[in-house]
Coordinates of C-alpha atoms in Angstrom, one line a residue:
X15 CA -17.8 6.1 59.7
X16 CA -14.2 6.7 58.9
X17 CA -14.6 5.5 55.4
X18 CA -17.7 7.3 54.9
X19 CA -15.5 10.8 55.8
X20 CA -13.1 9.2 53.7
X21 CA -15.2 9.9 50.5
X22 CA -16.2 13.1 51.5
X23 CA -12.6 14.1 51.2
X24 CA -12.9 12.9 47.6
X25 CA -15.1 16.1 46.7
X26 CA -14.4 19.0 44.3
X27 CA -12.9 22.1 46.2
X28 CA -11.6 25.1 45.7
X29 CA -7.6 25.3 44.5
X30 CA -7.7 21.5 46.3
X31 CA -7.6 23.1 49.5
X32 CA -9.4 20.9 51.2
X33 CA -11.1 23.0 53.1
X34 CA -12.5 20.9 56.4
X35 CA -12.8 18.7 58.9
X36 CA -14.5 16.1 60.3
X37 CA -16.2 14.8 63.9
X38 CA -17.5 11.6 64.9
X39 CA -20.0 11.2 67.5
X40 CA -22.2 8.3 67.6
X41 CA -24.1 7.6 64.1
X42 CA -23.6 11.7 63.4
X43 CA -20.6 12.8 61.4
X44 CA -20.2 16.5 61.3
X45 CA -18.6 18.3 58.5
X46 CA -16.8 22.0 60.0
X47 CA -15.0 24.7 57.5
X48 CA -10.9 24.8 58.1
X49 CA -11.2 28.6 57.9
X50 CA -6.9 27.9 58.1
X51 CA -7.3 27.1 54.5
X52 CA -9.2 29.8 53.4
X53 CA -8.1 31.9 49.5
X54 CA -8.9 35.4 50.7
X55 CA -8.2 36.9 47.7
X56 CA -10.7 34.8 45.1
X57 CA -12.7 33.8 47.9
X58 CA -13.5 37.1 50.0
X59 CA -16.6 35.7 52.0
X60 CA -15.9 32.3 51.9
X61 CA -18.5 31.3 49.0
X62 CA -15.8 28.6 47.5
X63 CA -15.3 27.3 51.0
X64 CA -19.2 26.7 51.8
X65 CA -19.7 25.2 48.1
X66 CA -16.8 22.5 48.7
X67 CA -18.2 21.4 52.1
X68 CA -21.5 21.0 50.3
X69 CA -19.5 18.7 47.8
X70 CA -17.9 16.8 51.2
X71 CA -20.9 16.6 52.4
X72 CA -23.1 15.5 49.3
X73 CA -20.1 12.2 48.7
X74 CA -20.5 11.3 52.3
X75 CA -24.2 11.1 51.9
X76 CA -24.3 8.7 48.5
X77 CA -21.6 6.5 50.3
X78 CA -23.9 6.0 52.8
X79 CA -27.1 5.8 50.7
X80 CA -25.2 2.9 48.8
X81 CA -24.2 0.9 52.0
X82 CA -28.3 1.2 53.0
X83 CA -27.6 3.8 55.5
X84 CA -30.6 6.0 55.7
X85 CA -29.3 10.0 56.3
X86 CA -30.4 13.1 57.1
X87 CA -28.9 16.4 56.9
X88 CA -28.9 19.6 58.9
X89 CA -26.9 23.2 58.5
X90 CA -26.0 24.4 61.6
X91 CA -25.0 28.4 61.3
X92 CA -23.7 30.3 64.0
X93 CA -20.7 30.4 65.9
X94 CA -19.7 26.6 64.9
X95 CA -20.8 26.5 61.5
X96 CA -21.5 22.6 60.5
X97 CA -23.1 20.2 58.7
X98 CA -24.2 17.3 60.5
X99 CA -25.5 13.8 59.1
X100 CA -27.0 11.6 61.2
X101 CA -27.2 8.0 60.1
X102 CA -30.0 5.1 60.2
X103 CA -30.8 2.2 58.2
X104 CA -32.4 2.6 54.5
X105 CA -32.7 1.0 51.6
X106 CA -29.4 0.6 49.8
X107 CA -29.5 3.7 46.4
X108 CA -27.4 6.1 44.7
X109 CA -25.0 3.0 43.7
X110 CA -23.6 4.4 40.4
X111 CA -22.8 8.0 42.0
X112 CA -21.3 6.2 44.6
X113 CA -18.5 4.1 42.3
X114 CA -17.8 7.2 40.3
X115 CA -16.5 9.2 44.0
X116 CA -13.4 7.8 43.1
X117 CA -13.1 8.1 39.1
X118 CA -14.4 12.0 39.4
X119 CA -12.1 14.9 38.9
X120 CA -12.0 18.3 37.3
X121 CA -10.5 17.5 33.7
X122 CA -8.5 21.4 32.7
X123 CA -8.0 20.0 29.2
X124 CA -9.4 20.6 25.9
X125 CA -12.2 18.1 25.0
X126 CA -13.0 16.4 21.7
X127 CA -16.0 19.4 20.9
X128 CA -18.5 16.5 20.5
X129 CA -21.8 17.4 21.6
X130 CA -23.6 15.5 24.4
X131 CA -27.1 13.8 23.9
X132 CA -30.6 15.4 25.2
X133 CA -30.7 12.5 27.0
X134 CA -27.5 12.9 28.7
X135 CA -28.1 16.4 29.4
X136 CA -31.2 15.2 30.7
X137 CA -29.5 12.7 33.4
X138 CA -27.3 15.7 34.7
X139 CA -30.2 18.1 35.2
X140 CA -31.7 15.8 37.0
X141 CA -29.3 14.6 38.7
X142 CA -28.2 18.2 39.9
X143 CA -31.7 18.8 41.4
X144 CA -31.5 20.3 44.9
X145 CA -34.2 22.3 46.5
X146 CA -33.2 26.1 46.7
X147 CA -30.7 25.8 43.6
X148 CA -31.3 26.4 39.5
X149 CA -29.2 24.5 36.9
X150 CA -29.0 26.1 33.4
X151 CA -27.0 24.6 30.7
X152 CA -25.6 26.3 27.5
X153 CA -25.2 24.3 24.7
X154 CA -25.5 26.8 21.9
X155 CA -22.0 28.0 20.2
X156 CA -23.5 31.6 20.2
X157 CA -24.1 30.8 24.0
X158 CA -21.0 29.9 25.3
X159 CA -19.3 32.4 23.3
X160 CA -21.0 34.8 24.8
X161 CA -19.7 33.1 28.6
X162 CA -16.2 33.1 27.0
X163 CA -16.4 36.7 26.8
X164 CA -16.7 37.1 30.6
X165 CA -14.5 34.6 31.5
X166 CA -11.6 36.0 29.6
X167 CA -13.0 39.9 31.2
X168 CA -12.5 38.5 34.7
X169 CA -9.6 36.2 34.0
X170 CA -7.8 39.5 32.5
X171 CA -8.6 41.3 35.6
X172 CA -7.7 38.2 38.1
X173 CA -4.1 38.3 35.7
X174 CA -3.9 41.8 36.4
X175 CA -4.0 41.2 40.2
X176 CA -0.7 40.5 42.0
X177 CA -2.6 39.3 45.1
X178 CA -4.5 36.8 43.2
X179 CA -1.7 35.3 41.3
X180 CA 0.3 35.0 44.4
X181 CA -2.5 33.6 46.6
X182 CA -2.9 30.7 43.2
X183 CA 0.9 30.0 42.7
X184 CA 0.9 29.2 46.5
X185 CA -1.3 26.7 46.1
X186 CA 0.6 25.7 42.7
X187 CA 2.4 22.2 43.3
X188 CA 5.0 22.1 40.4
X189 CA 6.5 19.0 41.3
X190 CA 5.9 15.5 42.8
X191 CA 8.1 16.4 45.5
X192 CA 6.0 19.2 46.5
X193 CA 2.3 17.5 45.5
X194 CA 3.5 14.7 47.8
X195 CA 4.7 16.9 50.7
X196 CA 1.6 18.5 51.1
X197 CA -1.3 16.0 49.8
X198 CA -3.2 19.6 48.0
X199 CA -3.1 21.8 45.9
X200 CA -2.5 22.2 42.5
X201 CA -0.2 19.8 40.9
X202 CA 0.7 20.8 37.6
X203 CA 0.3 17.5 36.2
X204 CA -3.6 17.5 37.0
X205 CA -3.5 21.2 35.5
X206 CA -2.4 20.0 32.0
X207 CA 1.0 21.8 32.8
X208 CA 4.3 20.7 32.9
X209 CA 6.1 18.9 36.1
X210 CA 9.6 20.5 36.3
X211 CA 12.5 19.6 38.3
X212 CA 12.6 22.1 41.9
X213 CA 15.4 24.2 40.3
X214 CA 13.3 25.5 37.4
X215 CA 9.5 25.4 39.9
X216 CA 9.2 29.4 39.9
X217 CA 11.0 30.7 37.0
X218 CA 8.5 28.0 34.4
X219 CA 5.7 29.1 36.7
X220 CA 6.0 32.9 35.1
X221 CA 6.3 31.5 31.8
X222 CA 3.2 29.0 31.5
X223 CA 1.0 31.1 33.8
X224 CA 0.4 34.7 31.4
X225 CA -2.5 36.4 30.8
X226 CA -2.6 36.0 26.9
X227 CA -1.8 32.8 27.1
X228 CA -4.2 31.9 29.9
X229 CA -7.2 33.9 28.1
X230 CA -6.2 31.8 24.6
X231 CA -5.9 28.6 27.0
X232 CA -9.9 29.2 28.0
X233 CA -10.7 30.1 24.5
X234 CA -9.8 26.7 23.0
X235 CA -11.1 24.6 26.2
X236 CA -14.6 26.7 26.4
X237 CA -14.7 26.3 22.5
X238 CA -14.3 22.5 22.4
X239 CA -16.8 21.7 25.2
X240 CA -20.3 20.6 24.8
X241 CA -21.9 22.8 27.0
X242 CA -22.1 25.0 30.0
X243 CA -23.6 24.8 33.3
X244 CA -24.2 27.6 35.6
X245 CA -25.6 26.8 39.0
X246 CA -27.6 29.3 40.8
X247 CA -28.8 29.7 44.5
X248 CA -31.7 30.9 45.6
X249 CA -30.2 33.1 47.9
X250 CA -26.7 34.5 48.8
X251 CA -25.5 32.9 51.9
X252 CA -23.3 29.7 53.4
X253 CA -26.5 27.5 53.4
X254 CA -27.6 28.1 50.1
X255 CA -23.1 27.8 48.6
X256 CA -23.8 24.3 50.4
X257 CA -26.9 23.7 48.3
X258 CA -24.9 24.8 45.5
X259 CA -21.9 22.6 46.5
X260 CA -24.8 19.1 46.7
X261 CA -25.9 20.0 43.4
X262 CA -22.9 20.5 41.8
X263 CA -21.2 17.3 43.3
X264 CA -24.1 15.2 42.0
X265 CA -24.0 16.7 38.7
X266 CA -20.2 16.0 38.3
X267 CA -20.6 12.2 39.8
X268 CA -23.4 11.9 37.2
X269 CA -20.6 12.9 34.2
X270 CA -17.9 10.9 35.5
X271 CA -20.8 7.6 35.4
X272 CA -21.9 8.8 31.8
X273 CA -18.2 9.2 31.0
X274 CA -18.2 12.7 30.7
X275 CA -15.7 15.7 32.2
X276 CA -16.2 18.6 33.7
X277 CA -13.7 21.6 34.5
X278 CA -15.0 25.0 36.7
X279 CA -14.9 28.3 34.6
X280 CA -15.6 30.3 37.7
X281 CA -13.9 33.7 36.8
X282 CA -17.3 35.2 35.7
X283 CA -18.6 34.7 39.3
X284 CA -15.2 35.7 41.1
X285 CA -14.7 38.9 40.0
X286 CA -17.3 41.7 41.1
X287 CA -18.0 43.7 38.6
X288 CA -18.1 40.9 35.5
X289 CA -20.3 39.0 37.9
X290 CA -23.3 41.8 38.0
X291 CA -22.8 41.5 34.0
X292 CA -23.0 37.7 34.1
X293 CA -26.3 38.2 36.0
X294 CA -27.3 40.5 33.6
X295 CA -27.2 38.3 30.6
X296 CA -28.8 35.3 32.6
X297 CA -31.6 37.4 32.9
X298 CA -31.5 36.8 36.9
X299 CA -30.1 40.4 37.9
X300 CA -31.2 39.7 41.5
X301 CA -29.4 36.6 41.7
X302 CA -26.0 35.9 42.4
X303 CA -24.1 33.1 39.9
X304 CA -22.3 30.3 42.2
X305 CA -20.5 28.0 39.8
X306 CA -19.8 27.7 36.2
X307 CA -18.4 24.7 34.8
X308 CA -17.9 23.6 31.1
X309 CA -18.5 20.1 30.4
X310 CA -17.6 17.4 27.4
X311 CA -15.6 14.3 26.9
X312 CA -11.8 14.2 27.0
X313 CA -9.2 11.7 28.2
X314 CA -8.6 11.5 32.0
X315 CA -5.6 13.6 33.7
X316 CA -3.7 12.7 37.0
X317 CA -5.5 12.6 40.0
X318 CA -5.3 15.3 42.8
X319 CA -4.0 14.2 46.0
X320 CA -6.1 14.0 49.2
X321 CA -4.9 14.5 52.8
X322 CA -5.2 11.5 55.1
X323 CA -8.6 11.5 57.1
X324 CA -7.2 10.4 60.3
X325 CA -5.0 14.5 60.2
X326 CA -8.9 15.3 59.7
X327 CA -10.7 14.2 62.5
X328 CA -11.6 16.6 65.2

């Protein structure tokens, strides 16, 4: 059971905050938000929060699938807000996903501007299929130029923001030192940024992170990816962002087993205003956007860090 929670903690999240925690009790583990690691500022009602522990909770249902554990999943809302799985005895699936938990992560690099196969794309659509969430995918230059457009709008704004930048550099590990104190965040490494000594953290940190750079820095990664992939629940609340989060998760352990990457873009869907826009030219302007993520082949970066389980467990 341990292990099982153990690959949970493997999942994409938001800023690597690792957002929960975990009970044990009998053949049910329950997955509960760590509202202490909420990002206010990007994440206002807790949307990125919800989506991660859908990504948790999606790992720690493949790792069982592949060990023939038979599960089932419930949302609890309310008060305690959880996802419970309760385990059984099934037949022994979802093998692949479950030997690319480890391999996955979210490669922030430029990628080789190759395009990926229909059959490819094929595998990650349907791998991403989850009841009460729609998967789109871009592939057309014209396409994701027009997504670059909006994700340079909102990144501009986000730049323009002091409580945003301060709420991202403090989740910014610039060293080893500090990545290994804390076991999340950021580490620069895993960014594509430098690692600089302690002396010289904050004073590099105002020189790589700008807005014109940043905005030409998503210009050449969006430009030399295959495609896009905007995920879309079918309404706007925590069970549907967990939805969101299983579908995603799936989609990205797909990639990793087809040997493809995958990086968010999620500016478009974090900033108001651009957001309603973004709607607008999906043609779903009664919908809300949940993720967007670029995908395409590049080499591997660092791995984040993970906290151990056993600080977890509740």
């Amino acid at each position: 059971m341990v292990e099982l929670a153990r690959f949970a903690t493997l999942a994409a999240n938001g800023h690597n905050t690792q957002p929960w925690k975990f009970r044990l009790d009998g053949a049910t583990v329950s997955i509960l938000p760590d509202l202490s690691r909420r990002t206010q500022v990007v994440d206002p009602d807790d949307h990125h929060l919800y989506v991660s522990l859908g990504c948790a909770a999606e790992n720690l249902l493949i790792a069982a699938n592949s060990t023939g554990r038979s599960t089932e999943l419930s949302f609890e809302d309310g008060p305690q807000t959880r996802i419970d799985i309760s385990l059984g005895n099934g037949p022994v699936r979802d093998v692949a996903l479950q030997q690319a938990i480890p391999l996955r992560q979210s490669t922030r690099s430029e990628y080789d501007g190759q395009p990926i196969s229909a059959s490819e794309i094929k595998q990650l659509k349907a791998a991403a299929q989850q009841e009460g969430v729609s998967v789109l995918i871009f592939t057309e230059a014209s396409d994701r130029d027009a997504i670059l457009d909006l994700v340079v709008e909102a990144n501009s704004a986000q730049m323009d923001d002091p409580a945003f930048v301060a709420e991202l550099r403090n989740w910014i590990r610039m060293t080893p030192k500090q990545a290994l104190e804390t076991q999340d965040g950021l580490f620069a490494a895993c960014t594509g940024n430098p690692v600089v000594p302690a002396w010289i953290a904050n004073p590099m940190f105002g020189m790589f992170f700008q807005k014109d750079s940043e905005n030409d820095k998503y210009r050449t990664q969006i430009r030399s990816s295959a495609g896009v992939a905007v995920f879309v629940g079918d309404a706007e609340d925590p069970e549907h962002w967990v939805k969101v989060g299983r579908s995603f998760q799936r989609f990205a352990l797909q990639s990793t087993a087809l040997g493809i990457r995958n990086a968010h873009i999620n500016q478009p869907i974090e900033v108001a205003g651009v957001r309603s826009e973004f709607s607008r030219w999906l043609g779903m302007t009664d919908a809300r956007p949940d993720l967007v993520v670029r995908f395409g082949r590049a080499p591997a970066l660092p791995m984040s860090l993970r906290r151990p389980v056993a600080d977890l467990m509740i």
